[in-house]
Amino acid sequence: MMNAAILGCGTIGSGVYEVIERNQKEIREACGQEIRVKRILDLRQFPGQPFEKLVTPDIKDIVEDPEIDIVVETMGGTKPAYEFVKSCLLAGKHVTTSNKALVAAHGTDLLETAREMHRNFFFEASVGGGIPLIRTLYTGYAGQEIEEITGILNGTTNYILTKMSREGSEFADVLKEAQQLGYAERNPEADVEGYDTCRKIAILASLVTDREIDYQKIHTEGITKIEPVDFRYAESLHASIRLVGSMVRARDGISLLVAPELIPEESPLCGVSDVFNGVLIRGNTLGVTMLYGAGAGKLPTASAVVADIIEIAKHREENVPFGWHEGALSPMPLEKRKGRFFVRVSGSGRESEGMASAALGGAKILHLDGEKEFGLLTGEMTEEAYAEAAARVPGIVKMIRAAV
Amino acid sequence: MMNAAILGCGTIGSGVYEVIERNQKEIREACGQEIRVKRILDLRQFPGQPFEKLVTPDIKDIVEDPEIDIVVETMGGTKPAYEFVKSCLLAGKHVTTSNKALVAAHGTDLLETAREMHRNFFFEASVGGGIPLIRTLYTGYAGQEIEEITGILNGTTNYILTKMSREGSEFADVLKEAQQLGYAERNPEADVEGYDTCRKIAILASLVTDREIDYQKIHTEGITKIEPVDFRYAESLHASIRLVGSMVRARDGISLLVAPELIPEESPLCGVSDVFNGVLIRGNTLGVTMLYGAGAGKLPTASAVVADIIEIAKHREENVPFGWHEGALSPMPLEKRKGRFFVRVSGSGRESEGMASAALGGAKILHLDGEKEFGLLTGEMTEEAYAEAAARVPGIVKMIRAAV
């Protein structure tokens, strides 16, 4: 038997308790032993809850309890999560967390501490919620050179974009609706500005490259400026617009970007709607695969934590090779990134179209009924070349990157 | 270092050689040692090929070579694959195979032999080709009660169905085209009659239930009777038609079925087009996930074999808990299966529609322009109840099960 403690009895933390209780039989079969929750850290009390008596407000009751083998961190944020997790590892406990902020900010240090202590620091639930993603990178994709990861990694923004696409509605209206449904936070900045996606793609890229990647160095754009008319252009290109975090292994290094992109209808990512997440992974000989599932939610996320617990129980006394090592990797400068660009240009008429087309090497001009503007899809070019050319085109209203 | 031998130098076998050569660095990083191909069994010679000197026509050169640790079986079929694999296991070698026929027919025996010998018998590539599927069932889905697996597991039929759907073409014409493109065999029976899908869902169901499942006991229907008009009805129901193998944990047991089904557009399975495969997995607390990728093809399938080799290299002297145990599980009788049924009925007019609707408890009547027939979608009922009711309705042209 192994004893676990849960730090933070919020949505995910209480979900972990629930999954461990409900799936006792399956868990025992999977790891050959019983897992029991012995303690829950929370400043609140939970009268009437089945775990009422397990709750303690004092982290010492966990750190100093030699019977506790596994600590589940589901508090969120980095303070005091970092300090608590670090002391648990130093006390010889394994840790699993669902907290992407903690992993993105302190992953390198915590992974190293876990190695020194012959324990494990896992974080399956921190990216892609219930999608079996991180461990699969070490098993199903073992032996691959991962050439690309493109992920719809944030359910809130995906809900907003698919809803806007279907109904032709405005960003602000759909955001309000999402907030009412509980799909978006009252302060939605972390989601809609792409910060959440940024931390997640940084974690995935670190896992693939084995190097620390500072998420603050990743160029990040959100979806607040996407308008209904953008979807009409997208449709005319047989594409949709999604917020993606992407990592591409290019000749000049690792290209990392978080931005809304035009995704072609035939891409499996286009089938990822509403609050779901999907991660497209391209291996050099395996080709394209995609993993799809609930990117958030109490029980899916808690289930991913429990999968970590099972892996820990199978490797009780050893550090499983996992995560990245020290030595920072700087993303390739954005200017060197290559891609296609969709731009909207105000005005109309042959002259302005010709001018824009000449400057941008426009492969395709697009018109929508009733709009006093036109769209243009460039060929493949670097971000630098695009920026230079775009500066010479008057009236550019918007640019969206295009994976079409 | 570990030495591997490949049995059968066809498409997959030569692909395994190629992936091991190309991804040496990644493989070494993943398992901490070098993997080398020492022998290839084939009756043919391969003059000029880089592996020319490794080829032997004699299985003894492999079975009796104590330096060979891992055997990769990619011959296909069960004779002599079964005998060869068994002797390799008994000689203390690990085995990985891409051969679903071997696994479906002799899996129980070979898994047991591997356990007795403290070796491993793996078969990641036998289902879903390059999709990281089987190992993920043991890691990402660990601790879950898997309630449902619904898989598009055969690329040939999926290519045919998506092509028919897009172009309104006839089955026979698309099949011919698929044969010319090399997507379908000259004798396409195993694919189009669902036999291939049947073996694959039997393997997945055995993995999930831990019991031997005789694939011959699974009710299996193919796609040869699907017509263009069926897709028009499907479209009117916001659905598509796919050949799926499904396992559902029902109250009365494990329901298994291979048949074309109406799949709603909002299902992620509907985004699985052309020769790709997709497997939807529903866990009791994890919810719905889907794994998508190349279901066949030289390098994707070979890459899955290589992932097995890496897992073997990480567990050189031990049997990793894997696969199912003896003790057959009989699928739930088809009659007890519950679902909805789409039927096409010849004739028209209120009277016949009323009669069909009364007998079948029709929830929805469908009309297509220019057709002298109508469609009907039943509510949920058992197969038994459907069969009884359908016998009372004159003029039923076709029935397709509907997951809508």
mmCIF file of N, CA and C in Angstrom, chain A residues 19 22-23 25-27 30 124 129-132 135-136 138-147 266-268 271 276 284-294 299-301 303-304 306-307 310-311 314-315, chain B residues 19 22-23 25-27 30 124 129-132 135-136 138-147 266-268 271 276 284-294 299-301 303-304 306-307 310-311 314-315:
data_model
loop_
_atom_site.group_PDB
_atom_site.id
_atom_site.type_symbol
_atom_site.label_atom_id
_atom_site.label_comp_id
_atom_site.label_asym_id
_atom_site.label_seq_id
_atom_site.Cartn_x
_atom_site.Cartn_y
_atom_site.Cartn_z
ATOM 1 N N VAL A 19 -11.603 10.098 -7.685
ATOM 2 C CA VAL A 19 -11.166 9.049 -8.627
ATOM 3 C C VAL A 19 -10.466 7.918 -7.881
ATOM 4 N N ARG A 22 -13.303 5.912 -6.276
ATOM 5 C CA ARG A 22 -14.172 5.202 -7.229
ATOM 6 C C ARG A 22 -13.458 4.086 -7.961
ATOM 7 N N ASN A 23 -12.192 4.312 -8.301
ATOM 8 C CA ASN A 23 -11.485 3.356 -9.144
ATOM 9 C C ASN A 23 -10.471 2.516 -8.378
ATOM 10 N N LYS A 25 -10.396 -0.531 -7.482
ATOM 11 C CA LYS A 25 -10.118 -1.838 -8.075
ATOM 12 C C LYS A 25 -9.181 -1.695 -9.281
ATOM 13 N N GLU A 26 -9.522 -0.769 -10.180
ATOM 14 C CA GLU A 26 -8.710 -0.579 -11.383
ATOM 15 C C GLU A 26 -7.302 -0.123 -11.027
ATOM 16 N N ILE A 27 -7.192 0.721 -10.024
ATOM 17 C CA ILE A 27 -5.878 1.224 -9.618
ATOM 18 C C ILE A 27 -5.036 0.087 -9.053
ATOM 19 N N ALA A 30 -3.812 -2.022 -11.767
ATOM 20 C CA ALA A 30 -2.805 -1.386 -12.625
ATOM 21 C C ALA A 30 -1.435 -1.330 -11.956
ATOM 22 N N GLU A 124 1.616 14.898 -15.723
ATOM 23 C CA GLU A 124 0.756 14.536 -16.860
ATOM 24 C C GLU A 124 -0.427 15.482 -17.014
ATOM 25 N N GLY A 129 -4.913 18.345 -19.892
ATOM 26 C CA GLY A 129 -5.865 17.764 -18.944
ATOM 27 C C GLY A 129 -5.927 16.257 -19.024
ATOM 28 N N GLY A 130 -7.062 15.735 -19.460
ATOM 29 C CA GLY A 130 -7.266 14.293 -19.485
ATOM 30 C C GLY A 130 -6.682 13.578 -20.687
ATOM 31 N N ILE A 131 -6.036 14.296 -21.589
ATOM 32 C CA ILE A 131 -5.431 13.619 -22.747
ATOM 33 C C ILE A 131 -4.164 12.902 -22.302
ATOM 34 N N PRO A 132 -4.069 11.602 -22.594
ATOM 35 C CA PRO A 132 -2.830 10.904 -22.226
ATOM 36 C C PRO A 132 -1.719 11.360 -23.162
ATOM 37 N N ARG A 135 3.137 11.193 -20.911
ATOM 38 C CA ARG A 135 3.779 9.889 -20.787
ATOM 39 C C ARG A 135 3.883 9.216 -22.155
ATOM 40 N N THR A 136 2.876 9.461 -23.004
ATOM 41 C CA THR A 136 2.889 8.862 -24.335
ATOM 42 C C THR A 136 4.090 9.349 -25.146
ATOM 43 N N TYR A 138 6.932 9.511 -24.067
ATOM 44 C CA TYR A 138 8.053 8.655 -23.669
ATOM 45 C C TYR A 138 7.867 7.203 -24.068
ATOM 46 N N THR A 139 6.659 6.845 -24.479
ATOM 47 C CA THR A 139 6.415 5.437 -24.781
ATOM 48 C C THR A 139 6.051 5.288 -26.258
ATOM 49 N N GLY A 140 4.877 5.747 -26.636
ATOM 50 C CA GLY A 140 4.426 5.589 -28.021
ATOM 51 C C GLY A 140 5.323 6.298 -29.019
ATOM 52 N N TYR A 141 5.906 7.421 -28.609
ATOM 53 C CA TYR A 141 6.758 8.178 -29.521
ATOM 54 C C TYR A 141 8.240 7.911 -29.256
ATOM 55 N N ALA A 142 8.534 6.916 -28.436
ATOM 56 C CA ALA A 142 9.931 6.612 -28.130
ATOM 57 C C ALA A 142 10.682 6.274 -29.413
ATOM 58 N N GLY A 143 11.881 6.823 -29.541
ATOM 59 C CA GLY A 143 12.697 6.535 -30.717
ATOM 60 C C GLY A 143 12.396 7.425 -31.899
ATOM 61 N N GLN A 144 11.450 8.338 -31.740
ATOM 62 C CA GLN A 144 11.132 9.272 -32.812
ATOM 63 C C GLN A 144 11.904 10.567 -32.655
ATOM 64 N N GLU A 145 12.239 11.194 -33.770
ATOM 65 C CA GLU A 145 12.582 12.596 -33.711
ATOM 66 C C GLU A 145 11.272 13.346 -33.913
ATOM 67 N N ILE A 146 10.813 14.042 -32.866
ATOM 68 C CA ILE A 146 9.555 14.781 -32.974
ATOM 69 C C ILE A 146 9.839 16.053 -33.769
ATOM 70 N N GLU A 147 9.240 16.170 -34.927
ATOM 71 C CA GLU A 147 9.514 17.309 -35.802
ATOM 72 C C GLU A 147 8.549 18.463 -35.555
ATOM 73 N N GLU A 266 -9.013 19.855 -43.664
ATOM 74 C CA GLU A 266 -8.638 18.437 -43.673
ATOM 75 C C GLU A 266 -7.695 18.079 -42.522
ATOM 76 N N SER A 267 -7.217 19.074 -41.772
ATOM 77 C CA SER A 267 -6.375 18.754 -40.605
ATOM 78 C C SER A 267 -7.240 18.159 -39.503
ATOM 79 N N PRO A 268 -6.749 17.114 -38.837
ATOM 80 C CA PRO A 268 -7.548 16.559 -37.738
ATOM 81 C C PRO A 268 -7.789 17.583 -36.631
ATOM 82 N N GLY A 271 -11.237 19.059 -36.319
ATOM 83 C CA GLY A 271 -12.310 18.308 -35.674
ATOM 84 C C GLY A 271 -12.341 18.526 -34.161
ATOM 85 N N PHE A 276 -12.850 21.040 -26.043
ATOM 86 C CA PHE A 276 -11.880 19.961 -26.171
ATOM 87 C C PHE A 276 -10.503 20.474 -26.602
ATOM 88 N N ASN A 284 9.410 11.813 -37.119
ATOM 89 C CA ASN A 284 10.103 11.761 -38.410
ATOM 90 C C ASN A 284 9.796 10.491 -39.202
ATOM 91 N N THR A 285 9.526 9.381 -38.525
ATOM 92 C CA THR A 285 9.139 8.186 -39.283
ATOM 93 C C THR A 285 7.712 7.737 -38.957
ATOM 94 N N LEU A 286 7.175 8.200 -37.842
ATOM 95 C CA LEU A 286 5.827 7.790 -37.440
ATOM 96 C C LEU A 286 4.764 8.555 -38.212
ATOM 97 N N GLY A 287 5.120 9.736 -38.702
ATOM 98 C CA GLY A 287 4.134 10.567 -39.390
ATOM 99 C C GLY A 287 3.267 11.327 -38.414
ATOM 100 N N VAL A 288 2.102 11.734 -38.894
ATOM 101 C CA VAL A 288 1.218 12.591 -38.100
ATOM 102 C C VAL A 288 0.265 11.763 -37.241
ATOM 103 N N THR A 289 0.189 12.115 -35.977
ATOM 104 C CA THR A 289 -0.814 11.533 -35.086
ATOM 105 C C THR A 289 -1.494 12.686 -34.365
ATOM 106 N N MET A 290 -2.631 12.398 -33.773
ATOM 107 C CA MET A 290 -3.261 13.416 -32.942
ATOM 108 C C MET A 290 -3.870 12.762 -31.713
ATOM 109 N N LEU A 291 -3.718 13.410 -30.585
ATOM 110 C CA LEU A 291 -4.351 12.970 -29.352
ATOM 111 C C LEU A 291 -5.410 13.999 -28.986
ATOM 112 N N TYR A 292 -6.590 13.512 -28.677
ATOM 113 C CA TYR A 292 -7.763 14.371 -28.478
ATOM 114 C C TYR A 292 -8.430 14.049 -27.154
ATOM 115 N N GLY A 293 -8.947 15.037 -26.469
ATOM 116 C CA GLY A 293 -9.699 14.752 -25.251
ATOM 117 C C GLY A 293 -10.066 16.006 -24.494
ATOM 118 N N ALA A 294 -10.536 15.783 -23.269
ATOM 119 C CA ALA A 294 -10.934 16.908 -22.424
ATOM 120 C C ALA A 294 -9.681 17.580 -21.887
ATOM 121 N N LEU A 299 -12.891 15.603 -13.239
ATOM 122 C CA LEU A 299 -12.522 14.187 -13.253
ATOM 123 C C LEU A 299 -11.499 13.828 -14.331
ATOM 124 N N PRO A 300 -11.598 14.395 -15.572
ATOM 125 C CA PRO A 300 -10.543 14.072 -16.542
ATOM 126 C C PRO A 300 -9.146 14.463 -16.040
ATOM 127 N N THR A 301 -9.025 15.686 -15.503
ATOM 128 C CA THR A 301 -7.715 16.121 -15.021
ATOM 129 C C THR A 301 -7.265 15.264 -13.846
ATOM 130 N N SER A 303 -8.044 12.243 -13.310
ATOM 131 C CA SER A 303 -7.682 10.914 -13.814
ATOM 132 C C SER A 303 -6.250 10.893 -14.320
ATOM 133 N N ALA A 304 -5.822 12.006 -14.929
ATOM 134 C CA ALA A 304 -4.438 12.087 -15.400
ATOM 135 C C ALA A 304 -3.477 12.094 -14.217
ATOM 136 N N VAL A 306 -4.064 10.602 -11.415
ATOM 137 C CA VAL A 306 -4.066 9.234 -10.898
ATOM 138 C C VAL A 306 -3.183 8.323 -11.764
ATOM 139 N N ALA A 307 -3.151 8.561 -13.076
ATOM 140 C CA ALA A 307 -2.245 7.786 -13.937
ATOM 141 C C ALA A 307 -0.795 8.015 -13.511
ATOM 142 N N ILE A 310 -0.131 5.993 -10.357
ATOM 143 C CA ILE A 310 0.086 4.576 -10.666
ATOM 144 C C ILE A 310 1.514 4.347 -11.160
ATOM 145 N N GLU A 311 1.988 5.251 -12.014
ATOM 146 C CA GLU A 311 3.353 5.133 -12.513
ATOM 147 C C GLU A 311 4.356 5.244 -11.355
ATOM 148 N N LYS A 314 4.500 2.056 -9.441
ATOM 149 C CA LYS A 314 5.250 1.013 -10.148
ATOM 150 C C LYS A 314 6.758 1.234 -10.046
ATOM 151 N N HIS A 315 7.157 2.421 -9.635
ATOM 152 C CA HIS A 315 8.594 2.737 -9.556
ATOM 153 C C HIS A 315 8.878 3.419 -8.230
ATOM 154 N N VAL B 19 14.030 2.267 -39.860
ATOM 155 C CA VAL B 19 13.820 3.151 -38.701
ATOM 156 C C VAL B 19 14.942 2.963 -37.675
ATOM 157 N N ARG B 22 17.915 4.857 -39.139
ATOM 158 C CA ARG B 22 17.759 6.312 -39.195
ATOM 159 C C ARG B 22 17.693 6.965 -37.828
ATOM 160 N N ASN B 23 17.046 6.297 -36.885
ATOM 161 C CA ASN B 23 16.796 6.919 -35.579
ATOM 162 C C ASN B 23 17.698 6.373 -34.480
ATOM 163 N N LYS B 25 20.186 7.573 -32.899
ATOM 164 C CA LYS B 25 20.441 8.503 -31.794
ATOM 165 C C LYS B 25 19.225 8.561 -30.857
ATOM 166 N N GLU B 26 18.042 8.734 -31.444
ATOM 167 C CA GLU B 26 16.826 8.848 -30.627
ATOM 168 C C GLU B 26 16.575 7.545 -29.861
ATOM 169 N N ILE B 27 16.851 6.425 -30.491
ATOM 170 C CA ILE B 27 16.620 5.132 -29.837
ATOM 171 C C ILE B 27 17.570 4.969 -28.657
ATOM 172 N N ALA B 30 16.418 7.013 -25.849
ATOM 173 C CA ALA B 30 15.181 6.537 -25.232
ATOM 174 C C ALA B 30 15.408 5.326 -24.341
ATOM 175 N N GLU B 124 2.369 -3.670 -30.284
ATOM 176 C CA GLU B 124 1.855 -2.312 -30.498
ATOM 177 C C GLU B 124 1.424 -2.073 -31.944
ATOM 178 N N GLY B 129 -1.684 0.555 -36.422
ATOM 179 C CA GLY B 129 -0.417 0.908 -37.070
ATOM 180 C C GLY B 129 0.426 1.847 -36.240
ATOM 181 N N GLY B 130 0.594 3.073 -36.727
ATOM 182 C CA GLY B 130 1.470 4.035 -36.067
ATOM 183 C C GLY B 130 0.829 4.780 -34.906
ATOM 184 N N ILE B 131 -0.430 4.518 -34.606
ATOM 185 C CA ILE B 131 -1.059 5.210 -33.471
ATOM 186 C C ILE B 131 -0.530 4.631 -32.162
ATOM 187 N N PRO B 132 -0.017 5.489 -31.284
ATOM 188 C CA PRO B 132 0.442 4.960 -29.996
ATOM 189 C C PRO B 132 -0.766 4.589 -29.159
ATOM 190 N N ARG B 135 0.177 0.552 -25.773
ATOM 191 C CA ARG B 135 0.920 0.859 -24.548
ATOM 192 C C ARG B 135 0.222 1.960 -23.772
ATOM 193 N N THR B 136 -0.412 2.883 -24.504
ATOM 194 C CA THR B 136 -1.113 3.981 -23.833
ATOM 195 C C THR B 136 -2.262 3.455 -22.976
ATOM 196 N N TYR B 138 -2.062 1.094 -21.087
ATOM 197 C CA TYR B 138 -1.453 0.701 -19.807
ATOM 198 C C TYR B 138 -0.878 1.870 -19.030
ATOM 199 N N THR B 139 -0.763 3.021 -19.680
ATOM 200 C CA THR B 139 -0.134 4.146 -19.004
ATOM 201 C C THR B 139 -1.141 5.285 -18.859
ATOM 202 N N GLY B 140 -1.478 5.932 -19.970
ATOM 203 C CA GLY B 140 -2.393 7.067 -19.910
ATOM 204 C C GLY B 140 -3.757 6.702 -19.362
ATOM 205 N N TYR B 141 -4.198 5.477 -19.644
ATOM 206 C CA TYR B 141 -5.530 5.060 -19.191
ATOM 207 C C TYR B 141 -5.460 4.202 -17.926
ATOM 208 N N ALA B 142 -4.285 4.128 -17.325
ATOM 209 C CA ALA B 142 -4.130 3.309 -16.118
ATOM 210 C C ALA B 142 -5.082 3.798 -15.035
ATOM 211 N N GLY B 143 -5.737 2.851 -14.384
ATOM 212 C CA GLY B 143 -6.642 3.216 -13.302
ATOM 213 C C GLY B 143 -8.041 3.559 -13.768
ATOM 214 N N GLN B 144 -8.280 3.493 -15.065
ATOM 215 C CA GLN B 144 -9.607 3.754 -15.607
ATOM 216 C C GLN B 144 -10.386 2.462 -15.776
ATOM 217 N N GLU B 145 -11.696 2.549 -15.611
ATOM 218 C CA GLU B 145 -12.540 1.501 -16.156
ATOM 219 C C GLU B 145 -12.891 1.951 -17.567
ATOM 220 N N ILE B 146 -12.382 1.221 -18.552
ATOM 221 C CA ILE B 146 -12.655 1.593 -19.942
ATOM 222 C C ILE B 146 -14.077 1.149 -20.273
ATOM 223 N N GLU B 147 -14.946 2.098 -20.534
ATOM 224 C CA GLU B 147 -16.355 1.774 -20.775
ATOM 225 C C GLU B 147 -16.647 1.536 -22.247
ATOM 226 N N GLU B 266 -20.481 15.647 -34.968
ATOM 227 C CA GLU B 266 -19.738 16.247 -33.856
ATOM 228 C C GLU B 266 -18.810 15.243 -33.174
ATOM 229 N N SER B 267 -18.900 13.971 -33.551
ATOM 230 C CA SER B 267 -17.960 12.999 -32.984
ATOM 231 C C SER B 267 -16.575 13.225 -33.574
ATOM 232 N N PRO B 268 -15.530 13.147 -32.751
ATOM 233 C CA PRO B 268 -14.186 13.307 -33.317
ATOM 234 C C PRO B 268 -13.869 12.225 -34.353
ATOM 235 N N GLY B 271 -13.830 13.224 -37.995
ATOM 236 C CA GLY B 271 -12.683 13.910 -38.571
ATOM 237 C C GLY B 271 -11.603 12.951 -39.056
ATOM 238 N N PHE B 276 -6.586 7.163 -42.773
ATOM 239 C CA PHE B 276 -6.235 7.281 -41.356
ATOM 240 C C PHE B 276 -7.133 6.424 -40.474
ATOM 241 N N ASN B 284 -14.161 5.748 -17.393
ATOM 242 C CA ASN B 284 -15.276 6.111 -16.514
ATOM 243 C C ASN B 284 -15.100 7.477 -15.860
ATOM 244 N N THR B 285 -13.858 7.886 -15.595
ATOM 245 C CA THR B 285 -13.680 9.231 -15.041
ATOM 246 C C THR B 285 -12.891 10.143 -15.985
ATOM 247 N N LEU B 286 -12.183 9.561 -16.929
ATOM 248 C CA LEU B 286 -11.370 10.356 -17.858
ATOM 249 C C LEU B 286 -12.231 10.974 -18.945
ATOM 250 N N GLY B 287 -13.382 10.359 -19.227
ATOM 251 C CA GLY B 287 -14.222 10.855 -20.307
ATOM 252 C C GLY B 287 -13.720 10.369 -21.652
ATOM 253 N N VAL B 288 -14.128 11.084 -22.705
ATOM 254 C CA VAL B 288 -13.829 10.653 -24.071
ATOM 255 C C VAL B 288 -12.492 11.202 -24.540
ATOM 256 N N THR B 289 -11.677 10.341 -25.091
ATOM 257 C CA THR B 289 -10.448 10.756 -25.762
ATOM 258 C C THR B 289 -10.421 10.081 -27.119
ATOM 259 N N MET B 290 -9.574 10.568 -27.997
ATOM 260 C CA MET B 290 -9.390 9.876 -29.268
ATOM 261 C C MET B 290 -7.923 9.909 -29.652
ATOM 262 N N LEU B 291 -7.443 8.800 -30.172
ATOM 263 C CA LEU B 291 -6.090 8.727 -30.699
ATOM 264 C C LEU B 291 -6.200 8.552 -32.211
ATOM 265 N N TYR B 292 -5.448 9.340 -32.945
ATOM 266 C CA TYR B 292 -5.577 9.419 -34.398
ATOM 267 C C TYR B 292 -4.215 9.240 -35.049
ATOM 268 N N GLY B 293 -4.166 8.581 -36.187
ATOM 269 C CA GLY B 293 -2.893 8.493 -36.895
ATOM 270 C C GLY B 293 -2.959 7.546 -38.083
ATOM 271 N N ALA B 294 -1.778 7.246 -38.615
ATOM 272 C CA ALA B 294 -1.682 6.347 -39.759
ATOM 273 C C ALA B 294 -1.895 4.923 -39.277
ATOM 274 N N LEU B 299 6.674 3.023 -42.699
ATOM 275 C CA LEU B 299 7.422 3.638 -41.601
ATOM 276 C C LEU B 299 6.591 3.864 -40.340
ATOM 277 N N PRO B 300 5.316 4.292 -40.450
ATOM 278 C CA PRO B 300 4.528 4.410 -39.211
ATOM 279 C C PRO B 300 4.433 3.088 -38.460
ATOM 280 N N THR B 301 4.111 2.002 -39.178
ATOM 281 C CA THR B 301 3.989 0.708 -38.510
ATOM 282 C C THR B 301 5.337 0.267 -37.938
ATOM 283 N N SER B 303 7.674 2.153 -36.956
ATOM 284 C CA SER B 303 7.984 2.998 -35.795
ATOM 285 C C SER B 303 7.322 2.463 -34.539
ATOM 286 N N ALA B 304 6.107 1.924 -34.694
ATOM 287 C CA ALA B 304 5.428 1.326 -33.537
ATOM 288 C C ALA B 304 6.182 0.087 -33.065
ATOM 289 N N VAL B 306 9.369 -0.313 -33.327
ATOM 290 C CA VAL B 306 10.580 0.193 -32.672
ATOM 291 C C VAL B 306 10.264 0.688 -31.257
ATOM 292 N N ALA B 307 9.070 1.281 -31.063
ATOM 293 C CA ALA B 307 8.679 1.685 -29.703
ATOM 294 C C ALA B 307 8.615 0.453 -28.795
ATOM 295 N N ILE B 310 12.157 -0.564 -27.852
ATOM 296 C CA ILE B 310 12.702 0.306 -26.800
ATOM 297 C C ILE B 310 12.176 -0.117 -25.432
ATOM 298 N N GLU B 311 10.880 -0.435 -25.376
ATOM 299 C CA GLU B 311 10.294 -0.883 -24.108
ATOM 300 C C GLU B 311 10.957 -2.192 -23.656
ATOM 301 N N LYS B 314 14.307 -1.535 -22.189
ATOM 302 C CA LYS B 314 14.225 -0.967 -20.837
ATOM 303 C C LYS B 314 13.880 -2.031 -19.792
ATOM 304 N N HIS B 315 13.430 -3.190 -20.256
ATOM 305 C CA HIS B 315 13.033 -4.262 -19.323
ATOM 306 C C HIS B 315 13.629 -5.572 -19.800
#
